[in-house]
Coordinates of C-alpha atoms in Angstrom, one line a residue:
Chain A
X1445 CA 41.8 -26.5 12.8
X1446 CA 40.0 -28.7 10.4
X1447 CA 37.1 -29.1 12.9
X1448 CA 36.9 -25.3 13.3
X1449 CA 36.6 -24.8 9.5
X1450 CA 33.9 -27.5 9.3
X1451 CA 32.0 -25.9 12.2
X1452 CA 32.3 -22.5 10.6
X1453 CA 31.0 -23.7 7.2
X1454 CA 28.0 -25.2 9.0
X1455 CA 27.4 -22.0 10.9
X1456 CA 27.4 -19.7 8.0
X1457 CA 23.9 -20.5 6.7
X1458 CA 22.6 -20.4 10.3
X1459 CA 24.0 -17.0 11.0
X1460 CA 23.7 -15.5 7.6
X1461 CA 22.6 -12.1 8.8
X1462 CA 19.5 -10.6 7.4
X1463 CA 19.0 -6.9 8.2
X1464 CA 15.2 -7.4 8.2
X1465 CA 13.7 -9.1 11.2
X1466 CA 10.2 -10.7 11.2
X1467 CA 7.5 -9.1 13.4
X1468 CA 6.8 -11.3 16.5
X1469 CA 3.3 -12.6 16.8
X1470 CA 2.8 -10.6 20.0
X1471 CA 4.8 -8.7 22.6
X1472 CA 4.2 -8.3 26.3
X1473 CA 1.4 -6.0 27.3
X1474 CA -1.0 -5.6 30.2
X1475 CA -4.3 -6.8 28.9
X1476 CA -6.6 -4.8 31.1
X1477 CA -4.9 -1.5 30.5
X1478 CA -4.9 -2.4 26.7
X1479 CA -8.6 -3.0 26.8
X1480 CA -9.1 0.4 28.5
X1481 CA -6.7 1.9 26.0
X1482 CA -8.7 0.5 23.1
X1483 CA -11.9 2.2 24.3
X1484 CA -10.0 5.5 24.6
X1485 CA -8.4 5.1 21.2
X1486 CA -11.8 4.7 19.6
X1487 CA -13.5 7.4 21.7
X1488 CA -14.2 10.6 19.7
X1489 CA -15.6 12.3 22.8
X1490 CA -12.0 13.0 23.6
X1491 CA -12.0 15.8 21.1
X1492 CA -13.3 19.4 20.9
X1493 CA -16.1 18.7 18.4
X1494 CA -16.7 15.1 19.7
X1495 CA -15.9 13.7 16.2
X1496 CA -12.2 13.0 16.2
X1497 CA -10.7 9.9 17.9
X1498 CA -7.2 8.5 17.6
X1499 CA -8.8 6.0 15.3
X1500 CA -10.1 8.7 13.0
X1501 CA -6.6 9.2 11.5
X1502 CA -5.1 5.9 12.7
X1503 CA -7.9 3.7 11.5
X1504 CA -7.7 0.1 12.6
X1505 CA -9.4 -1.1 9.5
X1506 CA -6.9 0.5 7.2
X1507 CA -3.5 -0.3 8.7
X1508 CA -3.4 2.5 11.2
X1509 CA -3.7 5.4 8.7
X1510 CA -6.5 7.3 7.0
X1511 CA -4.9 7.3 3.5
X1512 CA -5.2 11.0 3.3
X1513 CA -2.2 13.2 2.3
X1514 CA -2.9 15.4 5.3
X1515 CA -5.4 14.5 8.0
X1516 CA -8.2 16.7 9.2
X1517 CA -8.6 17.5 12.8
X1518 CA -11.6 18.9 14.7
X1519 CA -14.0 21.0 12.6
X1520 CA -12.3 19.9 9.5
X1521 CA -9.2 21.9 10.3
X1522 CA -6.2 20.8 8.2
X1523 CA -3.6 19.3 10.5
X1524 CA 0.0 20.3 10.4
X1525 CA 1.2 19.4 7.0
X1526 CA 2.5 16.0 7.8
X1527 CA 1.2 12.7 6.5
X1528 CA -0.2 10.7 9.4
X1529 CA 2.2 7.9 10.3
X1530 CA 0.7 4.5 11.0
X1531 CA 0.0 3.4 14.6
X1532 CA 0.6 -0.2 13.5
X1533 CA 4.0 -1.6 14.6
X1534 CA 4.8 1.8 16.0
X1535 CA 6.0 0.2 19.2
X1536 CA 9.2 -0.8 17.3
X1537 CA 10.1 2.8 16.3
X1538 CA 13.0 4.5 18.0
X1539 CA 10.7 7.5 18.6
X1540 CA 7.3 8.8 17.4
X1541 CA 6.2 11.5 15.0
X1542 CA 8.2 12.3 11.8
X1543 CA 10.6 14.4 13.8
X1544 CA 10.9 11.9 16.6
X1545 CA 9.8 14.4 19.2
X1546 CA 8.1 11.8 21.4
X1547 CA 10.3 9.1 23.0
X1548 CA 7.5 6.6 23.6
X1549 CA 4.1 5.6 22.5
X1550 CA 2.8 7.2 25.7
X1551 CA 4.4 10.5 25.0
X1552 CA 3.0 10.4 21.5
X1553 CA -0.5 9.6 22.6
X1554 CA -0.6 12.9 24.6
X1555 CA 0.2 14.9 21.5
X1556 CA -2.9 14.7 19.3
X1557 CA -5.4 15.0 22.1
X1558 CA -4.2 18.4 23.1
X1559 CA -3.0 19.6 19.6
X1560 CA -5.4 22.5 18.6
X1561 CA -5.3 21.2 15.0
X1562 CA -6.1 17.6 15.9
X1563 CA -8.4 16.8 18.8
X1564 CA -8.0 20.2 20.4
X1565 CA -8.8 19.3 23.9
X1566 CA -7.3 20.5 27.2
X1567 CA -6.2 18.0 29.8
X1568 CA -9.1 19.2 32.0
X1569 CA -11.6 18.5 29.3
X1570 CA -10.2 15.0 28.6
X1571 CA -10.3 14.3 32.3
X1572 CA -13.9 15.5 32.5
X1573 CA -15.0 13.2 29.7
X1574 CA -13.5 10.2 31.4
X1575 CA -14.9 11.2 34.8
X1576 CA -18.4 11.5 33.4
X1577 CA -18.3 7.9 32.3
X1578 CA -19.0 5.4 35.0
X1579 CA -17.5 2.4 33.2
X1580 CA -14.3 4.4 32.5
X1581 CA -14.0 5.4 36.2
X1582 CA -14.4 1.8 37.4
X1583 CA -11.4 0.8 35.2
X1584 CA -9.3 3.9 36.2
X1585 CA -10.0 3.0 39.9
X1586 CA -8.8 -0.5 39.4
X1587 CA -5.8 0.1 37.1
X1588 CA -4.6 3.6 38.1
X1589 CA -5.9 4.0 41.7
X1590 CA -8.5 6.4 40.4
X1591 CA -5.9 8.8 38.9
X1592 CA -7.4 10.3 35.7
X1593 CA -4.9 12.4 33.9
X1594 CA -3.4 12.9 30.5
X1595 CA -0.6 10.6 31.8
X1596 CA -2.9 7.7 32.6
X1597 CA -5.1 8.1 29.6
X1598 CA -2.0 8.1 27.3
X1599 CA -0.6 5.2 29.3
X1600 CA -3.6 3.0 28.5
X1601 CA -3.7 4.0 24.9
X1602 CA 0.0 3.2 24.6
X1603 CA -0.6 -0.2 26.1
X1604 CA -3.3 -0.9 23.5
X1605 CA -1.0 0.2 20.7
X1606 CA 1.4 -2.6 21.7
X1607 CA -1.2 -5.0 20.3
X1608 CA -1.2 -3.3 16.9
X1609 CA 1.2 -5.7 15.2
X1610 CA 1.1 -7.1 11.7
X1611 CA 3.0 -10.4 11.8
X1612 CA 3.0 -13.1 9.2
X1613 CA 3.5 -11.1 6.1
X1614 CA 4.6 -13.1 3.0
X1615 CA 8.1 -11.6 3.3
X1616 CA 8.3 -12.6 7.0
X1617 CA 7.3 -16.1 6.1
X1618 CA 10.0 -16.1 3.4
X1619 CA 12.5 -14.9 6.0
X1620 CA 11.5 -17.8 8.2
X1621 CA 12.2 -20.3 5.4
X1622 CA 9.1 -20.6 3.3
X1623 CA 10.7 -20.2 -0.2
X1624 CA 7.3 -20.1 -1.8
X1625 CA 5.8 -17.3 0.3
X1626 CA 6.8 -14.6 -2.2
X1627 CA 7.0 -14.3 -5.9
X1628 CA 10.1 -14.4 -8.0
X1629 CA 9.6 -10.8 -8.8
X1630 CA 9.5 -10.0 -5.0
X1631 CA 12.7 -12.0 -4.5
X1632 CA 14.4 -9.9 -7.3
X1633 CA 13.0 -6.8 -5.6
X1634 CA 14.5 -7.8 -2.3
X1635 CA 17.9 -8.3 -3.9
X1636 CA 17.6 -4.9 -5.6
X1637 CA 16.5 -3.4 -2.3
X1638 CA 19.8 -4.6 -0.8
X1639 CA 22.0 -3.9 -3.8
X1640 CA 20.8 -0.4 -4.3
X1641 CA 21.2 0.5 -0.7
X1642 CA 17.6 1.0 0.3
X1643 CA 18.2 -1.4 3.2
X1644 CA 20.9 0.9 4.7
X1645 CA 18.0 3.0 6.1
X1646 CA 15.1 0.6 5.9
X1647 CA 16.0 -2.4 8.1
X1648 CA 15.2 -4.0 11.4
X1649 CA 11.8 -5.2 12.6
X1650 CA 10.0 -2.1 11.1
X1651 CA 12.1 -2.0 7.9
X1652 CA 12.5 1.6 8.9
X1653 CA 11.6 3.5 12.1
X1654 CA 14.9 2.9 13.8
X1655 CA 17.0 5.9 12.6
X1656 CA 16.8 9.4 11.3
X1657 CA 18.0 10.3 7.8
X1658 CA 18.2 13.4 5.6
X1659 CA 15.5 13.5 2.9
X1660 CA 17.2 14.6 -0.3
X1661 CA 20.8 13.5 0.1
X1662 CA 21.7 13.5 -3.6
X1663 CA 18.9 15.8 -4.9
X1664 CA 17.3 18.4 -2.6
X1665 CA 13.8 17.4 -1.6
X1666 CA 11.7 20.6 -1.8
X1667 CA 9.9 20.8 1.6
X1668 CA 9.2 23.6 4.1
X1669 CA 9.5 21.1 7.0
X1670 CA 12.8 21.0 8.8
X1671 CA 12.2 17.7 10.5
X1672 CA 14.5 16.7 13.4
X1673 CA 15.9 20.2 13.5
X1674 CA 12.7 21.4 15.0
X1675 CA 13.5 19.2 18.0
X1676 CA 17.2 19.6 18.4
X1677 CA 17.8 23.0 16.8
X1678 CA 21.0 21.6 15.5
X1679 CA 21.9 22.9 12.0
X1680 CA 23.1 19.4 10.9
X1681 CA 19.6 18.0 11.7
X1682 CA 17.8 20.1 9.1
X1683 CA 15.7 17.9 6.7
X1684 CA 16.4 14.8 8.8
X1685 CA 13.2 12.8 9.4
X1686 CA 12.6 9.5 11.1
X1687 CA 12.9 6.8 8.3
X1688 CA 9.4 5.5 8.0
X1689 CA 8.6 1.8 8.4
X1690 CA 7.9 0.0 5.2
X1691 CA 5.6 -2.5 6.9
X1692 CA 2.2 -2.6 5.1
X1693 CA 3.5 0.2 2.9
X1694 CA 1.3 -1.0 0.0
X1695 CA -1.7 -0.2 2.2
X1696 CA -0.7 3.2 3.6
X1697 CA -0.5 5.5 0.7
X1698 CA 0.1 8.4 0.2
X1699 CA 3.8 8.6 0.8
X1700 CA 6.5 10.8 2.2
X1701 CA 6.3 13.1 5.2
X1702 CA 4.2 15.4 3.1
X1703 CA 1.9 12.7 1.6
X1704 CA 2.7 14.0 -1.8
X1705 CA 2.8 10.8 -3.9
X1706 CA 0.1 8.2 -4.1
X1707 CA 1.7 5.3 -5.8
X1708 CA 4.7 3.1 -5.0
X1709 CA 6.2 3.3 -8.4
X1710 CA 6.8 7.0 -8.3
X1711 CA 7.8 6.9 -4.7
X1712 CA 10.5 4.4 -5.4
X1713 CA 11.7 6.4 -8.4
X1714 CA 11.9 9.5 -6.2
X1715 CA 13.7 7.7 -3.3
X1716 CA 16.3 6.4 -5.8
X1717 CA 16.8 10.0 -7.1
X1718 CA 16.7 11.8 -3.8
X1719 CA 18.4 9.3 -1.5
X1720 CA 20.7 7.3 -3.7
X1721 CA 21.4 9.5 -6.7
X1722 CA 20.3 6.8 -9.1
X1723 CA 17.6 6.3 -11.6
X1724 CA 15.9 2.9 -11.7
X1725 CA 14.6 1.0 -14.8
X1726 CA 10.9 0.1 -15.0
X1727 CA 11.5 -3.6 -14.5
X1728 CA 13.5 -3.0 -11.3
X1729 CA 10.8 -0.7 -10.0
X1730 CA 8.2 -3.3 -10.6
X1731 CA 10.2 -5.9 -8.7
X1732 CA 10.7 -3.5 -5.9
X1733 CA 6.9 -2.9 -5.8
X1734 CA 6.4 -6.7 -5.6
X1735 CA 8.8 -6.8 -2.7
X1736 CA 7.1 -4.0 -0.9
X1737 CA 3.7 -5.6 -1.4
X1738 CA 5.0 -8.7 0.3
X1739 CA 5.5 -6.7 3.5
X1740 CA 1.7 -6.5 4.1
X1741 CA 1.1 -8.5 7.3
X1742 CA -2.0 -9.6 9.2
X1743 CA -3.7 -7.6 11.9
X1744 CA -5.8 -9.6 14.3
X1745 CA -7.5 -7.7 17.1
X1746 CA -6.0 -9.6 20.1
X1747 CA -8.6 -7.9 22.4
X1748 CA -11.7 -8.8 20.4
X1749 CA -14.4 -9.7 22.8
Chain B
X1153 CA 19.0 48.9 -47.3
X1154 CA 19.5 51.2 -44.4
X1155 CA 15.8 51.9 -44.2
X1156 CA 15.1 48.2 -44.2
X1157 CA 17.5 47.6 -41.3
X1158 CA 15.9 50.4 -39.3
X1159 CA 12.4 49.1 -40.0
X1160 CA 13.5 45.6 -38.9
X1161 CA 15.0 46.9 -35.7
X1162 CA 11.8 48.6 -34.8
X1163 CA 9.7 45.6 -35.7
X1164 CA 11.6 43.2 -33.5
X1165 CA 10.0 44.3 -30.2
X1166 CA 6.6 44.3 -31.8
X1167 CA 6.9 40.8 -33.2
X1168 CA 9.0 39.3 -30.4
X1169 CA 7.3 36.0 -30.4
X1170 CA 6.0 34.6 -27.2
X1171 CA 5.0 30.9 -27.4
X1172 CA 2.3 31.5 -24.8
X1173 CA -0.8 33.3 -25.8
X1174 CA -3.3 35.0 -23.4
X1175 CA -6.8 33.5 -23.1
X1176 CA -9.4 35.6 -24.8
X1177 CA -12.1 37.1 -22.6
X1178 CA -14.7 35.1 -24.5
X1179 CA -15.1 33.2 -27.7
X1180 CA -18.2 32.8 -29.9
X1181 CA -20.9 30.5 -28.6
X1182 CA -24.7 30.2 -29.0
X1183 CA -26.1 31.5 -25.8
X1184 CA -29.4 29.6 -25.7
X1185 CA -27.7 26.3 -26.4
X1186 CA -25.1 27.1 -23.8
X1187 CA -27.8 27.8 -21.3
X1188 CA -29.4 24.5 -22.0
X1189 CA -26.0 22.8 -21.9
X1190 CA -25.3 24.3 -18.5
X1191 CA -28.5 22.7 -17.1
X1192 CA -27.5 19.3 -18.6
X1193 CA -23.9 19.7 -17.3
X1194 CA -25.3 20.1 -13.8
X1195 CA -28.0 17.4 -14.1
X1196 CA -27.2 14.3 -12.1
X1197 CA -30.4 12.6 -13.4
X1198 CA -28.4 11.8 -16.5
X1199 CA -26.6 9.0 -14.6
X1200 CA -27.6 5.5 -13.6
X1201 CA -27.8 6.2 -9.9
X1202 CA -29.0 9.8 -10.3
X1203 CA -26.0 11.1 -8.5
X1204 CA -23.3 11.8 -11.1
X1205 CA -23.4 14.9 -13.3
X1206 CA -20.7 16.2 -15.6
X1207 CA -20.1 18.7 -12.8
X1208 CA -19.5 16.0 -10.3
X1209 CA -16.0 15.4 -11.6
X1210 CA -15.7 18.7 -13.6
X1211 CA -16.7 20.9 -10.7
X1212 CA -17.3 24.5 -11.7
X1213 CA -16.3 25.7 -8.3
X1214 CA -12.9 24.0 -8.5
X1215 CA -11.5 24.9 -11.9
X1216 CA -13.3 22.1 -13.7
X1217 CA -11.8 19.2 -11.7
X1218 CA -12.6 17.3 -8.5
X1219 CA -9.1 17.2 -7.1
X1220 CA -9.3 13.4 -6.8
X1221 CA -6.5 11.2 -8.1
X1222 CA -9.1 9.0 -9.8
X1223 CA -12.7 10.1 -9.9
X1224 CA -15.6 7.9 -8.8
X1225 CA -18.5 7.1 -11.1
X1226 CA -22.0 5.8 -10.3
X1227 CA -22.3 3.8 -7.1
X1228 CA -18.8 4.8 -6.2
X1229 CA -17.2 2.8 -8.9
X1230 CA -13.6 3.7 -9.5
X1231 CA -13.3 5.2 -13.0
X1232 CA -10.7 4.2 -15.5
X1233 CA -7.4 5.0 -13.9
X1234 CA -7.0 8.4 -15.4
X1235 CA -7.0 11.7 -13.5
X1236 CA -10.0 13.8 -14.6
X1237 CA -8.8 16.5 -17.0
X1238 CA -10.3 19.9 -16.5
X1239 CA -13.2 21.1 -18.5
X1240 CA -12.0 24.7 -18.2
X1241 CA -10.4 26.1 -21.4
X1242 CA -10.8 22.6 -22.9
X1243 CA -12.1 24.2 -26.0
X1244 CA -8.5 25.1 -26.9
X1245 CA -7.3 21.5 -26.8
X1246 CA -6.5 19.8 -30.1
X1247 CA -8.6 16.9 -28.9
X1248 CA -10.2 15.6 -25.6
X1249 CA -9.3 12.9 -23.1
X1250 CA -5.7 12.0 -22.2
X1251 CA -5.4 9.8 -25.3
X1252 CA -7.1 12.4 -27.5
X1253 CA -9.8 9.9 -28.6
X1254 CA -12.5 12.6 -29.0
X1255 CA -12.0 15.2 -31.7
X1256 CA -14.3 17.8 -30.2
X1257 CA -16.0 18.9 -27.0
X1258 CA -19.2 17.4 -28.4
X1259 CA -17.6 14.0 -29.0
X1260 CA -16.1 14.1 -25.5
X1261 CA -19.4 15.0 -23.8
X1262 CA -20.9 11.7 -25.1
X1263 CA -18.2 9.6 -23.5
X1264 CA -18.9 9.9 -19.7
X1265 CA -22.7 9.7 -20.0
X1266 CA -22.5 6.3 -21.5
X1267 CA -19.3 5.0 -19.9
X1268 CA -20.3 2.2 -17.5
X1269 CA -17.7 3.4 -15.0
X1270 CA -18.8 7.0 -15.1
X1271 CA -22.5 7.9 -15.6
X1272 CA -23.4 4.5 -16.9
X1273 CA -26.4 5.5 -18.9
X1274 CA -27.7 4.3 -22.3
X1275 CA -28.7 6.8 -24.9
X1276 CA -32.3 5.7 -24.5
X1277 CA -32.2 6.4 -20.7
X1278 CA -30.6 9.8 -21.3
X1279 CA -33.3 10.6 -23.8
X1280 CA -36.0 9.5 -21.4
X1281 CA -34.8 11.8 -18.7
X1282 CA -34.8 14.8 -21.0
X1283 CA -38.2 13.8 -22.4
X1284 CA -39.7 13.5 -19.0
X1285 CA -38.8 17.2 -18.3
X1286 CA -41.1 19.7 -19.7
X1287 CA -38.7 22.6 -19.5
X1288 CA -36.0 20.6 -21.3
X1289 CA -38.5 19.6 -24.0
X1290 CA -39.4 23.2 -24.7
X1291 CA -35.8 24.1 -25.3
X1292 CA -35.1 21.1 -27.4
X1293 CA -38.1 22.0 -29.5
X1294 CA -36.8 25.5 -30.0
X1295 CA -33.1 24.7 -30.5
X1296 CA -33.0 21.3 -32.0
X1297 CA -36.4 20.9 -33.7
X1298 CA -37.4 18.6 -30.9
X1299 CA -34.6 16.1 -31.6
X1300 CA -33.5 14.6 -28.3
X1301 CA -30.5 12.4 -28.8
X1302 CA -27.0 11.9 -27.4
X1303 CA -25.9 14.1 -30.3
X1304 CA -28.1 17.1 -29.3
X1305 CA -27.5 16.6 -25.6
X1306 CA -23.7 16.6 -26.1
X1307 CA -24.0 19.5 -28.6
X1308 CA -25.6 21.7 -25.9
X1309 CA -23.1 20.7 -23.3
X1310 CA -20.2 21.4 -25.6
X1311 CA -21.7 24.9 -26.3
X1312 CA -21.8 25.5 -22.6
X1313 CA -18.2 24.4 -22.2
X1314 CA -17.1 27.1 -24.6
X1315 CA -17.9 29.6 -21.8
X1316 CA -15.6 27.8 -19.3
X1317 CA -12.6 30.2 -19.9
X1318 CA -10.3 31.6 -17.3
X1319 CA -8.8 34.8 -18.8
X1320 CA -7.0 37.5 -16.9
X1321 CA -4.4 35.4 -15.0
X1322 CA -1.5 37.4 -13.6
X1323 CA 0.7 35.8 -16.3
X1324 CA -1.6 36.8 -19.1
X1325 CA -1.7 40.4 -17.8
X1326 CA 2.1 40.2 -17.7
X1327 CA 2.2 39.0 -21.3
X1328 CA -0.1 42.0 -22.2
X1329 CA 2.4 44.4 -20.8
X1330 CA 1.7 44.7 -17.1
X1331 CA 5.2 44.3 -15.7
X1332 CA 4.0 44.2 -12.1
X1333 CA 1.4 41.5 -12.6
X1334 CA 3.7 38.7 -11.5
X1335 CA 6.5 38.4 -9.0
X1336 CA 10.2 38.5 -9.7
X1337 CA 10.3 34.8 -8.7
X1338 CA 7.6 34.0 -11.3
X1339 CA 9.6 36.0 -13.9
X1340 CA 12.6 33.9 -13.2
X1341 CA 10.4 30.8 -13.3
X1342 CA 9.2 31.8 -16.8
X1343 CA 12.8 32.2 -18.0
X1344 CA 13.6 28.8 -16.5
X1345 CA 10.5 27.3 -18.1
X1346 CA 11.8 28.5 -21.5
X1347 CA 15.5 27.7 -20.9
X1348 CA 14.9 24.2 -19.7
X1349 CA 12.6 23.4 -22.6
X1350 CA 9.3 22.9 -20.7
X1351 CA 7.8 25.3 -23.2
X1352 CA 8.6 23.1 -26.2
X1353 CA 5.5 21.0 -25.1
X1354 CA 3.6 23.5 -23.0
X1355 CA 2.8 26.4 -25.2
X1356 CA -0.1 28.1 -27.0
X1357 CA -3.3 29.4 -25.4
X1358 CA -3.6 26.4 -23.1
X1359 CA 0.1 26.2 -22.3
X1360 CA -0.3 22.6 -23.3
X1361 CA -3.2 20.7 -24.9
X1362 CA -2.1 21.2 -28.4
X1363 CA 0.1 18.2 -29.1
X1364 CA 0.9 14.7 -27.9
X1365 CA 4.1 13.8 -26.3
X1366 CA 5.7 10.6 -24.8
X1367 CA 5.7 10.5 -21.0
X1368 CA 9.1 9.3 -19.9
X1369 CA 11.5 10.4 -22.7
X1370 CA 14.7 10.3 -20.6
X1371 CA 13.6 8.1 -17.8
X1372 CA 10.7 5.6 -18.2
X1373 CA 7.5 6.6 -16.5
X1374 CA 6.1 3.5 -14.9
X1375 CA 2.5 3.3 -16.0
X1376 CA 0.2 0.6 -17.3
X1377 CA -1.6 3.1 -19.6
X1378 CA -0.5 3.2 -23.2
X1379 CA -2.1 6.5 -24.1
X1380 CA -2.4 7.5 -27.7
X1381 CA -1.6 3.9 -28.8
X1382 CA -5.0 2.8 -27.6
X1383 CA -6.5 5.1 -30.3
X1384 CA -4.1 4.6 -33.2
X1385 CA -2.7 1.1 -32.4
X1386 CA 0.6 2.4 -33.8
X1387 CA 3.7 1.1 -31.9
X1388 CA 5.3 4.5 -32.0
X1389 CA 2.4 6.0 -30.1
X1390 CA 2.9 4.0 -27.0
X1391 CA 3.1 6.2 -23.9
X1392 CA 2.2 9.3 -25.8
X1393 CA -0.4 11.4 -24.1
X1394 CA -2.0 14.7 -24.8
X1395 CA 0.2 17.3 -23.1
X1396 CA -2.0 18.7 -20.4
X1397 CA -2.8 22.4 -20.2
X1398 CA -1.0 24.2 -17.4
X1399 CA -3.7 26.8 -17.0
X1400 CA -4.9 26.9 -13.4
X1401 CA -2.5 24.1 -12.6
X1402 CA -2.0 25.3 -9.1
X1403 CA -5.7 24.6 -8.5
X1404 CA -6.0 21.2 -10.3
X1405 CA -3.9 18.8 -8.2
X1406 CA -3.2 16.0 -8.2
X1407 CA -1.0 15.7 -11.3
X1408 CA -0.1 13.4 -14.2
X1409 CA -2.5 11.2 -16.1
X1410 CA -2.6 8.9 -13.1
X1411 CA -3.1 11.6 -10.6
X1412 CA -0.1 10.3 -8.7
X1413 CA 1.5 13.4 -7.3
X1414 CA -0.3 16.1 -5.2
X1415 CA 2.2 19.0 -5.2
X1416 CA 3.8 21.1 -7.9
X1417 CA 7.3 20.8 -6.5
X1418 CA 7.5 17.1 -6.9
X1419 CA 5.7 17.2 -10.2
X1420 CA 8.2 19.7 -11.6
X1421 CA 11.1 17.6 -10.4
X1422 CA 9.7 14.5 -12.0
X1423 CA 8.9 16.3 -15.3
X1424 CA 12.5 17.5 -15.4
X1425 CA 13.7 14.0 -14.8
X1426 CA 11.3 12.1 -17.1
X1427 CA 11.0 14.6 -20.0
X1428 CA 14.2 16.6 -19.9
X1429 CA 16.7 14.3 -18.3
X1430 CA 17.7 17.0 -15.9
X1431 CA 17.5 17.6 -12.1
X1432 CA 16.5 21.0 -10.9
X1433 CA 17.7 22.9 -7.8
X1434 CA 15.3 23.8 -5.1
X1435 CA 15.5 27.6 -6.0
X1436 CA 14.7 26.9 -9.6
X1437 CA 11.8 24.7 -8.6
X1438 CA 10.4 27.4 -6.3
X1439 CA 10.6 29.9 -9.2
X1440 CA 8.8 27.5 -11.5
X1441 CA 6.1 27.0 -8.9
X1442 CA 5.7 30.8 -8.7
X1443 CA 5.4 30.9 -12.5
X1444 CA 2.8 28.2 -12.6
X1445 CA 0.8 29.9 -9.8
X1446 CA 0.7 33.0 -12.0
X1447 CA -1.3 31.0 -14.5
X1448 CA -4.5 30.9 -12.4
X1449 CA -7.1 32.9 -14.2
X1450 CA -10.6 34.1 -13.4
X1451 CA -13.7 32.2 -14.1
X1452 CA -16.9 34.2 -14.3
X1453 CA -20.1 32.4 -15.1
X1454 CA -21.1 34.2 -18.3
X1455 CA -24.5 32.6 -18.1
X1456 CA -25.3 33.6 -14.5
X1457 CA -29.0 34.6 -14.4

């Protein structure tokens, strides 16, 4: 009995459960497909006006977003009124899009190419672009037995997106034991993040991205978008959206599914009001901002040649 | 006595006091100076890189603003972190700038020309540009006895700005008696605007612009800007800003002195929270939006030639 207690006491610090998990340095992916996918991700020829690539809205230089409230598709058309989610760390999401209508990165990648308000291509047009390019065709021969289709194009892009990870944020280093990796303010912010209940939705590797939640639990969030309901048509899914990842959140303004707020301070205040029915003091908001800023990781192009 | 009562009963509807006053179709201004001022307002040569005019941030085609959270000055420098106030109807403001540091349109006009983060010119450089232009010099000879100075340049610009009025909004037509000028939702919104106390700060011709108020009365508004305090250095003026005009507010997003919110719904919710200590229902917010949308007036270039 005494031994058991001693063992348990020693185990507690080891197994103290943190609901946030550091991003791994890399995950498994097929390098050749990823290299092809990268080219496709950056290729604006895959759009009706030849100007919009995946990377236009999911810019690799700006944490997988374009920092616009609402992105512009071909010919400057305003996209559906959703803020562009980041492609970074998207592999960890339970599903893709705000309403989770795509079950995988591959399913997601098909969406914008053929969305008339985004890249506005047909599958045939996308195939023709690839087939007209000798270098592409060599790779499709080798990797997909020559099958060029929206399926194989999206498959390669999805493979590339598995490389879009941002490990090594100050907070992840803190989680791994480096007590000096984040400021005292960020530490207080993390405690506040847990104490106020933010963490009940924002947790896991993505600190979000692994569940749906209603926006406006305590105070209605005024939005015409119905979220998850559009996919399931279930009344109880109205105003449910995929909880967004907070990874690199300091770099991916503006915020909310409608991109309506540009700064973290106001966003935090509104989340407290809408989701938790509470109002935060300025000091606490500042600490939460410091915590969120510590979630900015490092993106290194694993495929750089 | 009876006669007095009867007289009073008849007077009530006539003198029923509305705290909002319609914008006049025009106010007095000197046309020739205004014409000169218009040219100067549009002249980007009055800036260090030759690319920034008054009209760059105070665009005449977009209700006197640029719809940016924070405007960009010469060479893309980020301006002081204040959202650009509109130049439209600014003549009705008690003072200019968010902190009211300019007492007149003329004082205001001097600011951006010589602000190193805006047009970044010296008075000498501005004078040199004007003097190098024969057409300008003719007009300065005629209107200012040949005196070219920051004073006279700003005087002409201010004269032009007196023409930037937006009369005849649906709400003004409603105030003048046209019951069908605004929707039922907008009428409910106006009642809500009065009942909730929004009108205690937003009133007069500008529906704002005629007093200072603290931002964050009930809930602190997280902002590094100190507002009126920067002008007066009085402790009690900290976080006091000039109440912005709500004229054309539907067209002048984003909102707040920091430009942090892009939509009226969220802005209204936050104002209720910060200024009134209340939380509004979605229906009420929608009515308030309808009311605010009815404040969009008509701008006609009185000087169009």
